[in-house]
mmCIF file of C-alpha atoms in Angstrom:
data_model
loop_
_atom_site.group_PDB
_atom_site.id
_atom_site.type_symbol
_atom_site.label_atom_id
_atom_site.label_comp_id
_atom_site.label_asym_id
_atom_site.label_seq_id
_atom_site.Cartn_x
_atom_site.Cartn_y
_atom_site.Cartn_z
ATOM 1 C CA MET A 210 -128.643 7.024 -7.961
ATOM 2 C CA LYS A 211 -127.626 9.931 -10.135
ATOM 3 C CA PRO A 212 -125.550 12.676 -8.472
ATOM 4 C CA ASP A 213 -126.583 16.303 -8.891
ATOM 5 C CA TYR A 214 -123.212 17.433 -10.235
ATOM 6 C CA ASP A 215 -124.633 18.112 -13.678
ATOM 7 C CA LYS A 216 -127.319 20.583 -12.576
ATOM 8 C CA GLN A 217 -126.910 23.742 -14.635
ATOM 9 C CA THR A 218 -127.627 26.029 -11.692
ATOM 10 C CA ASN A 219 -127.329 25.727 -7.951
ATOM 11 C CA PRO A 220 -129.090 28.449 -5.937
ATOM 12 C CA ARG A 221 -126.821 27.875 -2.941
ATOM 13 C CA TRP A 222 -123.614 28.208 -4.962
ATOM 14 C CA PRO A 223 -121.891 31.586 -4.305
ATOM 15 C CA ASN A 224 -121.264 32.399 -7.980
ATOM 16 C CA PRO A 225 -124.488 31.724 -9.903
ATOM 17 C CA ILE A 226 -122.890 31.988 -13.354
ATOM 18 C CA ASP A 227 -120.519 29.059 -12.744
ATOM 19 C CA ASP A 228 -121.455 26.035 -14.832
ATOM 20 C CA PRO A 229 -121.147 22.438 -13.529
ATOM 21 C CA THR A 230 -117.565 22.112 -14.783
ATOM 22 C CA GLN A 231 -116.484 25.322 -13.061
ATOM 23 C CA ARG A 232 -118.155 24.276 -9.820
ATOM 24 C CA ALA A 233 -116.462 20.868 -9.971
ATOM 25 C CA ARG A 234 -113.080 22.489 -10.599
ATOM 26 C CA ARG A 235 -113.509 24.886 -7.686
ATOM 27 C CA ILE A 236 -114.458 22.018 -5.375
ATOM 28 C CA ALA A 237 -111.535 19.893 -6.621
ATOM 29 C CA SER A 238 -109.210 22.850 -5.994
ATOM 30 C CA MET A 239 -110.578 23.167 -2.463
ATOM 31 C CA TYR A 240 -109.905 19.466 -1.788
ATOM 32 C CA ARG A 241 -106.422 19.807 -3.268
ATOM 33 C CA ALA A 242 -105.637 22.796 -1.035
ATOM 34 C CA LEU A 243 -106.826 20.901 2.047
ATOM 35 C CA LEU A 244 -104.795 17.820 1.093
ATOM 36 C CA ASN A 245 -101.740 20.005 0.494
ATOM 37 C CA THR A 246 -102.140 21.465 3.988
ATOM 38 C CA ALA A 247 -102.652 18.120 5.714
ATOM 39 C CA ARG A 248 -100.332 15.883 3.682
ATOM 40 C CA PRO A 249 -98.090 17.760 1.217
ATOM 41 C CA ASP A 250 -96.366 14.499 0.276
ATOM 42 C CA LEU A 251 -99.637 12.894 -0.848
ATOM 43 C CA CYS A 252 -100.652 16.087 -2.628
ATOM 44 C CA GLN A 253 -97.388 16.093 -4.593
ATOM 45 C CA GLN A 254 -97.940 12.432 -5.471
ATOM 46 C CA ALA A 255 -101.480 13.148 -6.733
ATOM 47 C CA ASP A 256 -100.227 16.224 -8.629
ATOM 48 C CA GLN A 257 -97.570 14.145 -10.367
ATOM 49 C CA THR A 258 -100.109 11.484 -11.331
ATOM 50 C CA ALA A 259 -102.370 14.154 -12.833
ATOM 51 C CA ARG A 260 -99.416 15.809 -14.593
ATOM 52 C CA ASP A 261 -98.309 12.435 -16.027
ATOM 53 C CA ARG A 262 -101.770 12.033 -17.517
ATOM 54 C CA GLY A 263 -101.762 15.520 -19.045
ATOM 55 C CA GLU A 264 -104.110 17.192 -16.550
ATOM 56 C CA THR A 265 -102.612 20.321 -15.019
ATOM 57 C CA TRP A 266 -105.631 22.607 -14.601
ATOM 58 C CA MET A 267 -105.800 22.018 -10.850
ATOM 59 C CA LEU A 268 -102.134 22.663 -10.166
ATOM 60 C CA GLU A 269 -101.144 25.897 -8.518
ATOM 61 C CA ARG A 270 -99.826 28.517 -10.895
ATOM 62 C CA GLN A 271 -97.343 31.049 -9.706
ATOM 63 C CA GLU A 272 -97.586 33.428 -12.642
ATOM 64 C CA VAL A 273 -99.688 36.547 -12.431
ATOM 65 C CA VAL A 274 -101.327 37.763 -15.596
ATOM 66 C CA GLU A 275 -101.363 41.522 -16.015
ATOM 67 C CA PRO A 276 -104.445 43.039 -17.703
ATOM 68 C CA HIS A 277 -102.386 44.584 -20.532
ATOM 69 C CA GLN A 278 -100.338 41.432 -21.143
ATOM 70 C CA GLU A 279 -100.374 40.157 -24.747
ATOM 71 C CA LEU A 280 -101.404 36.512 -25.033
ATOM 72 C CA THR A 281 -101.354 34.139 -27.970
ATOM 73 C CA ALA A 282 -104.460 32.041 -28.573
ATOM 74 C CA ILE A 283 -102.838 29.133 -26.730
ATOM 75 C CA GLU A 284 -101.927 31.296 -23.723
ATOM 76 C CA ALA A 285 -105.376 32.910 -23.728
ATOM 77 C CA ALA A 286 -107.036 29.498 -23.866
ATOM 78 C CA GLN A 287 -105.028 28.333 -20.857
ATOM 79 C CA LEU A 288 -106.021 31.476 -18.955
ATOM 80 C CA VAL A 289 -109.758 30.785 -19.278
ATOM 81 C CA ASN A 290 -109.687 26.974 -19.619
ATOM 82 C CA VAL A 291 -110.972 26.682 -23.186
ATOM 83 C CA ALA A 292 -109.532 25.299 -26.414
ATOM 84 C CA PRO A 293 -107.336 27.605 -28.538
ATOM 85 C CA LYS A 294 -109.887 27.227 -31.376
ATOM 86 C CA THR A 295 -112.474 28.777 -29.039
ATOM 87 C CA ILE A 296 -110.289 31.873 -28.665
ATOM 88 C CA HIS A 297 -110.076 32.191 -32.454
ATOM 89 C CA ASN A 298 -113.863 31.815 -32.699
ATOM 90 C CA TRP A 299 -114.439 34.506 -30.055
ATOM 91 C CA ALA A 300 -112.492 36.976 -32.212
ATOM 92 C CA TYR A 301 -115.183 36.634 -34.910
ATOM 93 C CA LEU A 302 -118.293 36.481 -32.707
ATOM 94 C CA ASP A 303 -120.376 39.560 -32.055
ATOM 95 C CA HIS A 304 -120.386 40.655 -28.427
ATOM 96 C CA PRO A 305 -123.645 39.436 -26.799
ATOM 97 C CA GLU A 306 -124.110 42.700 -24.896
ATOM 98 C CA ASN A 307 -122.877 45.062 -27.622
ATOM 99 C CA PRO A 308 -123.483 43.678 -31.129
ATOM 100 C CA HIS A 309 -121.528 46.553 -32.707
ATOM 101 C CA GLN A 310 -118.239 45.110 -31.458
ATOM 102 C CA LYS A 311 -116.547 41.728 -31.503
ATOM 103 C CA LEU A 312 -116.532 39.540 -28.412
ATOM 104 C CA LEU A 313 -112.722 39.375 -28.329
ATOM 105 C CA PRO A 314 -110.815 42.231 -29.983
ATOM 106 C CA LYS A 315 -107.647 41.223 -31.785
ATOM 107 C CA PHE A 316 -104.580 43.067 -30.524
ATOM 108 C CA LYS A 317 -101.375 42.564 -32.481
ATOM 109 C CA LYS A 318 -99.309 39.753 -33.915
ATOM 110 C CA ARG A 319 -96.353 38.005 -32.330
ATOM 111 C CA GLY A 320 -94.608 36.647 -35.377
ATOM 112 C CA ARG A 321 -97.385 34.859 -37.234
ATOM 113 C CA GLN A 322 -99.550 34.395 -34.144
ATOM 114 C CA ARG A 323 -102.443 36.707 -33.349
ATOM 115 C CA THR A 324 -102.392 38.118 -29.826
ATOM 116 C CA TYR A 325 -105.107 39.307 -27.477
ATOM 117 C CA LEU A 326 -104.984 41.354 -24.288
ATOM 118 C CA ALA A 327 -105.513 39.357 -21.096
ATOM 119 C CA ARG A 328 -108.197 41.788 -19.882
ATOM 120 C CA ASP A 329 -110.150 41.298 -23.141
ATOM 121 C CA VAL A 330 -109.931 37.518 -22.856
ATOM 122 C CA LEU A 331 -111.257 37.609 -19.290
ATOM 123 C CA ALA A 332 -113.977 40.097 -20.276
ATOM 124 C CA ALA A 333 -115.060 37.863 -23.181
ATOM 125 C CA LYS A 334 -115.362 34.832 -20.913
ATOM 126 C CA ALA A 335 -117.346 36.859 -18.361
ATOM 127 C CA ALA A 336 -119.682 38.226 -21.060
ATOM 128 C CA LEU A 337 -120.414 34.721 -22.329
ATOM 129 C CA LEU A 338 -121.098 33.486 -18.809
ATOM 130 C CA ARG A 339 -123.475 36.383 -18.179
ATOM 131 C CA ALA A 340 -125.239 35.710 -21.473
ATOM 132 C CA ARG A 341 -125.548 32.015 -20.668
ATOM 133 C CA HIS A 342 -126.896 32.814 -17.212
ATOM 134 C CA ALA A 343 -129.439 35.285 -18.657
ATOM 135 C CA GLU A 344 -130.714 32.632 -21.111
ATOM 136 C CA ARG A 345 -131.517 30.138 -18.372
ATOM 137 C CA PRO A 346 -135.108 29.981 -17.259
ATOM 138 C CA GLY A 347 -135.628 31.432 -13.789
#
């Protein structure tokens, strides 16, 4: 038996542009929230196990990212759950909806590191998701 977790689209899913990984992460986050409500001690134990193995994407984050906040490639990558190299690549890709501009505008430099605005990083991710969704056959 092969589970359906790898289906590219799910018509019953509330956000149709989520890919299988995003859907799995949202479901895992839902389970984590329920476990944290029912048994905070077990949730903390599971969180620590995940943290010990280098997986922190499901852990609650207290920080709020402001739209005009400057982010390095590493910080931007953490914001949208991609590799830092992906952020660098986005800065050189043409925007899928507006080919006259780059997908991710460069902002400034922090020391030797290039920075990007949080709102631009989120907009780039959303544009790629829309483009991917538009490419899928009906």
